[in-house]
C-alpha positions as a LaTeX table, in Angstrom:
\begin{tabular}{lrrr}
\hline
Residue & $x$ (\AA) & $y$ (\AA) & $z$ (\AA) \\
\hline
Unk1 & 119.42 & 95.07 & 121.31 \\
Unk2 & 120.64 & 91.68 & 123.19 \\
Unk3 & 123.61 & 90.17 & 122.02 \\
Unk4 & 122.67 & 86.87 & 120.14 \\
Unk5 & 124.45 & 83.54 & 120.80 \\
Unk6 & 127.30 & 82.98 & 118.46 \\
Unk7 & 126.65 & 81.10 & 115.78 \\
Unk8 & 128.74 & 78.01 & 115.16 \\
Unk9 & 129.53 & 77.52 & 111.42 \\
Unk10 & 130.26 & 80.08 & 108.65 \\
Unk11 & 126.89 & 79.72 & 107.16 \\
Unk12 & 125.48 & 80.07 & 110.47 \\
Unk13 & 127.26 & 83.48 & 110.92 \\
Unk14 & 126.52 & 84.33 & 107.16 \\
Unk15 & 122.48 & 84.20 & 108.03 \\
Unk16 & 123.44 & 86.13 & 111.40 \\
Unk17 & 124.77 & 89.13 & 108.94 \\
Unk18 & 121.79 & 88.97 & 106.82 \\
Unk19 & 119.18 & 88.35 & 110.28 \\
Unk20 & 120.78 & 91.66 & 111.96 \\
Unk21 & 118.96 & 93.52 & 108.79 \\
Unk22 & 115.77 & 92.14 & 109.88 \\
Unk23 & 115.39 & 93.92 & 113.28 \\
Unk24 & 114.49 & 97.26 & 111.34 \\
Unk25 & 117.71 & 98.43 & 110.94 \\
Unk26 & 117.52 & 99.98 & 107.17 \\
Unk27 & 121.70 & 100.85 & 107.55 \\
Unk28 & 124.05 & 99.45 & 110.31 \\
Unk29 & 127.47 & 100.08 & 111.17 \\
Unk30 & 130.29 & 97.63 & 111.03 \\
Unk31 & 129.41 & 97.08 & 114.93 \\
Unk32 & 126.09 & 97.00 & 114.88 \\
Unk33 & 125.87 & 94.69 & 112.48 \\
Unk34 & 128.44 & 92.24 & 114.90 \\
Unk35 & 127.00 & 93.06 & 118.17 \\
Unk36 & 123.29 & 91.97 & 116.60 \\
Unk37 & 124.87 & 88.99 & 114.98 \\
Unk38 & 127.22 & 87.88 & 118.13 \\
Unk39 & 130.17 & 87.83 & 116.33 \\
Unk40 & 133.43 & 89.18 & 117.12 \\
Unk41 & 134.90 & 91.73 & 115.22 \\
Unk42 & 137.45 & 90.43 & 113.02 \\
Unk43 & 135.24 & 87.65 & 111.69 \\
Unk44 & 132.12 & 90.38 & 110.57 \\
Unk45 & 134.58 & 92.05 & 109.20 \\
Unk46 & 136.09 & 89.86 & 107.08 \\
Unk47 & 132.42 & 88.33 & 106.51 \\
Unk48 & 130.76 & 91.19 & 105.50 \\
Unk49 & 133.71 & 92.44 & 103.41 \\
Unk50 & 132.97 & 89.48 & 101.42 \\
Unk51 & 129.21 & 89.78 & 101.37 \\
Unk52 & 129.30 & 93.18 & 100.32 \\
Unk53 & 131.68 & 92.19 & 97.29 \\
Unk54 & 129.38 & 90.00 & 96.31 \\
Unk55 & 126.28 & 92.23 & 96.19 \\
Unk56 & 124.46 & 90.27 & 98.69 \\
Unk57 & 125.51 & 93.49 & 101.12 \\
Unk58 & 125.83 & 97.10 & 100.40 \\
Unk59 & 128.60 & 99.92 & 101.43 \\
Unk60 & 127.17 & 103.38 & 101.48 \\
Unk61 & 130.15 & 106.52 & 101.46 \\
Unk62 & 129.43 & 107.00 & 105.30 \\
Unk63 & 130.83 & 103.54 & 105.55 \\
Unk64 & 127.36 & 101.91 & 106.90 \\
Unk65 & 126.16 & 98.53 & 105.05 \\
Unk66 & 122.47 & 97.58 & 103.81 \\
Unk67 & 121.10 & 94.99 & 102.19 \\
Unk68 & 122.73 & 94.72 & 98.60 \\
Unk69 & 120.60 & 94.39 & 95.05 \\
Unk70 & 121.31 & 91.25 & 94.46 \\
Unk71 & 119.55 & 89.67 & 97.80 \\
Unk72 & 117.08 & 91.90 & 97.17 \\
Unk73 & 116.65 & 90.23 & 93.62 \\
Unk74 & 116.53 & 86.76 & 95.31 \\
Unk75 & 114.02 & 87.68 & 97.92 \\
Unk76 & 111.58 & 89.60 & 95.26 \\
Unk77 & 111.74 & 85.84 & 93.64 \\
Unk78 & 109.69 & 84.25 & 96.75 \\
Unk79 & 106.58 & 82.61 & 95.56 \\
Unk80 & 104.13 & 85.10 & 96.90 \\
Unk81 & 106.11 & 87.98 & 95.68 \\
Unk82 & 106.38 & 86.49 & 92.44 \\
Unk83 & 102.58 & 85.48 & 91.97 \\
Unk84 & 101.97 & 89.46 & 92.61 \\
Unk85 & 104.32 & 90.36 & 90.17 \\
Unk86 & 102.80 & 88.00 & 87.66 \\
Unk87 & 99.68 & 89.09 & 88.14 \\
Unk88 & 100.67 & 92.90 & 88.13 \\
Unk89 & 102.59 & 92.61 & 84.57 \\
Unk90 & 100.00 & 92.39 & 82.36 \\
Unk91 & 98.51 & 95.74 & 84.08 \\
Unk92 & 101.48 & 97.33 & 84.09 \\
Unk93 & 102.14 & 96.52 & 80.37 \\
Unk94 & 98.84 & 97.60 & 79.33 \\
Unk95 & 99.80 & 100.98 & 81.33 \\
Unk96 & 102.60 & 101.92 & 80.03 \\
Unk97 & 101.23 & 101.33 & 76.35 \\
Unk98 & 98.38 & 103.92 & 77.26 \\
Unk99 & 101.10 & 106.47 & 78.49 \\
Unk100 & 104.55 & 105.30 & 77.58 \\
Unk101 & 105.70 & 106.72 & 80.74 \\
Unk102 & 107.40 & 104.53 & 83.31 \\
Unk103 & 105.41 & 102.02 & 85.09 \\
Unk104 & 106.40 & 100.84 & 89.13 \\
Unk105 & 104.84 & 98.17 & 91.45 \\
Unk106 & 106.73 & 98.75 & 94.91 \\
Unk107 & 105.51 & 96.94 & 98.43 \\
Unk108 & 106.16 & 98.66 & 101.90 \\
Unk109 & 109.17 & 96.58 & 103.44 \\
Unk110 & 111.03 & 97.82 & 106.55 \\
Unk111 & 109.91 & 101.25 & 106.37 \\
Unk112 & 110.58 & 101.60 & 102.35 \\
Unk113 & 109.37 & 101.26 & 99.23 \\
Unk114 & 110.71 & 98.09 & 97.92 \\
Unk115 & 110.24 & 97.94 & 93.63 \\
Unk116 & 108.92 & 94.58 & 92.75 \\
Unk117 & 108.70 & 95.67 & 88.95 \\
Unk118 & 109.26 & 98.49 & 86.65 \\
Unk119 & 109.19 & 99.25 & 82.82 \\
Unk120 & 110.46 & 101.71 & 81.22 \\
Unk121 & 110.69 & 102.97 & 77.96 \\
Unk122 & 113.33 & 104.60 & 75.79 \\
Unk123 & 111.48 & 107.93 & 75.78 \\
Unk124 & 110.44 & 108.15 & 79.63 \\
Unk125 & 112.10 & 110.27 & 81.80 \\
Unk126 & 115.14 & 108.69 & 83.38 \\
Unk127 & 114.20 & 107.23 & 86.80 \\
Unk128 & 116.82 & 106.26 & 89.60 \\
Unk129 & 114.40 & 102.79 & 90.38 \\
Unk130 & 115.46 & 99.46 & 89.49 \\
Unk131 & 113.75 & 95.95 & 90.59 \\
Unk132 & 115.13 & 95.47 & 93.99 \\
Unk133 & 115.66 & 98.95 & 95.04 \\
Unk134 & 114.58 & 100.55 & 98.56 \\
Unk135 & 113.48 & 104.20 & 97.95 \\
Unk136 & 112.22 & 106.60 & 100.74 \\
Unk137 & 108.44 & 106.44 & 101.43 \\
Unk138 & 108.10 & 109.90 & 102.16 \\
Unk139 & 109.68 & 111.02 & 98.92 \\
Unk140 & 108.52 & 109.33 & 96.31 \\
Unk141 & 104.67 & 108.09 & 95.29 \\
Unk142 & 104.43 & 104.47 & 95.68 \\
Unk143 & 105.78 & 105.17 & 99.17 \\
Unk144 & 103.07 & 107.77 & 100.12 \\
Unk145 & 100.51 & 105.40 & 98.93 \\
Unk146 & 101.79 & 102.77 & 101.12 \\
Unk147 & 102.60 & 105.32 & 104.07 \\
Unk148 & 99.43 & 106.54 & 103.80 \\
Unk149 & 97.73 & 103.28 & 104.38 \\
Unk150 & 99.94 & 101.66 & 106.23 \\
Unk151 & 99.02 & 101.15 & 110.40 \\
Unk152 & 99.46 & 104.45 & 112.62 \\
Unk153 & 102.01 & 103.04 & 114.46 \\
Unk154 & 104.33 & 102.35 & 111.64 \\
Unk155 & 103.67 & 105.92 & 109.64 \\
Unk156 & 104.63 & 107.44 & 112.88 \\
Unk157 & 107.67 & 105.34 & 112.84 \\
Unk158 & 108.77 & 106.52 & 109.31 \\
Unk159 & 107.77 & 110.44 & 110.44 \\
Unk160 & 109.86 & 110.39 & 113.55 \\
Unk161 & 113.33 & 108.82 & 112.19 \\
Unk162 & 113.87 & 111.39 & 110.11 \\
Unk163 & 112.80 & 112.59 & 106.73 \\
Unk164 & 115.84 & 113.94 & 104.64 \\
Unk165 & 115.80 & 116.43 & 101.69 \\
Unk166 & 116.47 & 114.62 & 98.74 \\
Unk167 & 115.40 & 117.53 & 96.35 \\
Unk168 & 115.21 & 121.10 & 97.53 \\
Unk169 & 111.30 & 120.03 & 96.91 \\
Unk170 & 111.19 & 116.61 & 99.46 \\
Unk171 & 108.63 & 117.10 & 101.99 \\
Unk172 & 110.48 & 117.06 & 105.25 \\
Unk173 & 108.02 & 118.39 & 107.71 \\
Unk174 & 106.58 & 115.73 & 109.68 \\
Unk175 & 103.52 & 117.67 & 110.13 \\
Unk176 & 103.25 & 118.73 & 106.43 \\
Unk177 & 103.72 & 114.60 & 105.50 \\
Unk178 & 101.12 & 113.91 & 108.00 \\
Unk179 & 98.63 & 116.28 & 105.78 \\
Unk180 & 99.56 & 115.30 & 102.55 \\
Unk181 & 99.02 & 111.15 & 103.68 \\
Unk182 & 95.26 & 112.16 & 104.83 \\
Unk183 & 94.85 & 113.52 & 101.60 \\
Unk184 & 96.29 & 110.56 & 100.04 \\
Unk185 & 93.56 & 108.61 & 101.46 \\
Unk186 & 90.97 & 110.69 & 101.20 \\
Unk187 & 91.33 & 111.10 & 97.41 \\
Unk188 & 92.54 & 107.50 & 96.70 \\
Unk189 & 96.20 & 108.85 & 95.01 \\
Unk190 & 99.79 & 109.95 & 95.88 \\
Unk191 & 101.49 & 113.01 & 93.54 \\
Unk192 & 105.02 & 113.69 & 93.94 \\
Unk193 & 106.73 & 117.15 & 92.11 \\
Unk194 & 110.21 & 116.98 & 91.66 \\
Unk195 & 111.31 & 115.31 & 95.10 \\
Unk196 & 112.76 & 112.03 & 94.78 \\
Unk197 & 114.15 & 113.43 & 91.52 \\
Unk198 & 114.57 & 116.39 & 89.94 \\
Unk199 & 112.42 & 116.89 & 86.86 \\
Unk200 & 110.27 & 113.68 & 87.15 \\
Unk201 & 106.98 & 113.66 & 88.53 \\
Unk202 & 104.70 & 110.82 & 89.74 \\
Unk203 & 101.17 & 109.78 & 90.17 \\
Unk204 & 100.49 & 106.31 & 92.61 \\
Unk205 & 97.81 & 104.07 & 93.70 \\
Unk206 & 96.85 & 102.15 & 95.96 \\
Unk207 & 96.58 & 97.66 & 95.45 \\
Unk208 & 94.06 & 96.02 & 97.45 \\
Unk209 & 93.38 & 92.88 & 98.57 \\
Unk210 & 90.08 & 91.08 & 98.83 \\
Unk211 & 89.66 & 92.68 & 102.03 \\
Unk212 & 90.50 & 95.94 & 101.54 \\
Unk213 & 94.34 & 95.75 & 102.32 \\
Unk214 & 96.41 & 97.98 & 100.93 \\
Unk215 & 99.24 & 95.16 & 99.66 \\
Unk216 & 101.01 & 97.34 & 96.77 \\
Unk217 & 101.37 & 100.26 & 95.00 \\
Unk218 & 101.34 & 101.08 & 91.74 \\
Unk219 & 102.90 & 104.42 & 89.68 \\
Unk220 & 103.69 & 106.33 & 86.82 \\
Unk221 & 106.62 & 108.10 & 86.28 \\
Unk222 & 106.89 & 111.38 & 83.48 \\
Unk223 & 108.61 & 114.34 & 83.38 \\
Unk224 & 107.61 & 116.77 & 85.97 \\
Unk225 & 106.79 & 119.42 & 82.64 \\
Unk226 & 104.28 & 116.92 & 80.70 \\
Unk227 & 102.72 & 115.00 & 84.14 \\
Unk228 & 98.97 & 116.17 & 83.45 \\
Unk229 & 97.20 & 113.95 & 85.92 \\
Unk230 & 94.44 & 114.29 & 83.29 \\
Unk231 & 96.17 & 112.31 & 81.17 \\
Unk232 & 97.52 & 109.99 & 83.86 \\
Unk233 & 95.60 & 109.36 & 86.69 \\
Unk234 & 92.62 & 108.21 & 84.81 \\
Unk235 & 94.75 & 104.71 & 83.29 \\
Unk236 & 96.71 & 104.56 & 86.62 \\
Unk237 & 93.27 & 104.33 & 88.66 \\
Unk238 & 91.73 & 101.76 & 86.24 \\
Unk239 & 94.99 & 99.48 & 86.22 \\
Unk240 & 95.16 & 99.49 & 90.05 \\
Unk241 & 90.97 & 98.61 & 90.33 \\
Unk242 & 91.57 & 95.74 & 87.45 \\
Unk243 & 95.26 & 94.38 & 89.63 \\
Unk244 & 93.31 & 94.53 & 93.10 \\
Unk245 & 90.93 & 92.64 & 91.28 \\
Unk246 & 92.92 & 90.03 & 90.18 \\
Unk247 & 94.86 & 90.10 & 93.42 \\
Unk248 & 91.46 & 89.35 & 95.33 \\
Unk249 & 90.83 & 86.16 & 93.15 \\
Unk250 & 94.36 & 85.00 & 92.47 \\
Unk251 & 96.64 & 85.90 & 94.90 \\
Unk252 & 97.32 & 83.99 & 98.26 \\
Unk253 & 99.42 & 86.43 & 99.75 \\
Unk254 & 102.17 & 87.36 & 101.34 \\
Unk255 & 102.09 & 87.78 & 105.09 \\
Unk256 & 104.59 & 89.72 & 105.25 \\
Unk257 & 103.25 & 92.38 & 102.91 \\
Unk258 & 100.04 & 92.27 & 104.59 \\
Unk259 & 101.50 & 93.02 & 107.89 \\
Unk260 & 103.48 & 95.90 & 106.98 \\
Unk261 & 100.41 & 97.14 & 104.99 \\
Unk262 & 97.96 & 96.19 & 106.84 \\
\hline
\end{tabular}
């Protein structure tokens, strides 16, 4: 990673915080984050002290910072990311009526599943997503929908950084992923068993675009004990066919969303 040019003015170091995020880097150290912004020390510090208070930035308890809820709120407001969500509520409400199980829209960003949308009612299962939240592709539905899909290049990516055991039930084979992802597109689904979560189960599917582009994902979340994917995947499969249709007429796009799932 070159050293950037240091920026002159406080906002102009304030978007170098937030830019260093955009290189790929899904946590960065205190350093990293100043060596990628070209600042010195003692002004990311005291910079990103104050971004993280504010929620724009987030501290995890090994000390590294990512990007906080509350930019991800404000970047999930773009226009294209809004039009999708817009177009995927009235789905998504229609879903969870059939099931009353927890409903998710996620797109792949930066080698996670970022959650565009999510309902959930007072009888589902409790669920550790929120609007805004990055989750681990290889651990949860949504993601292995959009890992599945997503280009070689970038599934490889994902497989050789590491996948960590978030359940004793999280796939964390590489070779094992790579199986269960060509079975995700072969059958047009994702299941997940108890490994994002114990004790909650989910079913996902793909969101196309008018040319076939995987753009989204969309899920169910129940109780690992009650997730018949009799009784799910049928309402899950005819949501996603009636979004991507509405998607292909309606919706512009997002570049972004279309490269990583391209």
């Amino acid at each position: 990673m070159v050293e950037r040019t240091r920026p002159p003015s406080v906002a102009g170091k304030v978007m170098a915080i937030l830019d260093a995020f955009a290189d790929g880097g899904v946590r960065l150290t205190l350093s990293e984050i100043c060596r990628r912004a070209g600042l010195p020390p003692a002004t990311g510090h005291r910079l990103v002290g104050e971004l993280a208070a504010g929620d724009f930035l987030e501290r995890a308890p090994d000390g590294t910072y990512r990007v906080g809820t509350r930019l991800w709120r404000i970047g999930t407001r773009a226009g294209a990311v809004t039009g999708l969500r817009e177009l995927a509520l009235p789905h998504m409400e229609d879903l969870y009526e059939a099931t009353h199980d927890n409903v998710q829209l996620a797109v792949l960003r930066d080698g996670s599943a970022l959650y565009l949308e999510r309902l959930r009612g007072t009888r589902s299962v409790p669920i550790v997503t929120h609007v805004g939240a990055a989750l681990p592709l290889h651990a949860t539905g949504v993601g292995k929908v959009l890992l599945a899909f997503a280009p070689e290049r970038e599934r490889e990516a994902v497989l050789a950084a590491g996948l960590p055991a978030l359940t004793p039930r999280t796939i964390t084979d590489p070779e094992r992923l790579r199986r269960c992802l060509a079975e995700v597109r072969r059958d047009g689904y994702a299941v997940t068993r108890d490994e994002m979560t114990i004790g909650a189960a989910s079913v996902a599917a793909p969101v196309r675009a008018a040319d076939g582009t995987v753009v989204a994902a969309l899920s169910l979340v129940a109780r690992t004990r009650s997730a018949d994917l009799r009784r799910l995947l049928p309402p899950l499969t005819t949501a996603a066919r009636a979004l991507s249709r509405d998607v292909a007429v309606h919706w512009r796009g997002d570049p972004a969303v279309r490269r990583d799932s391209a």
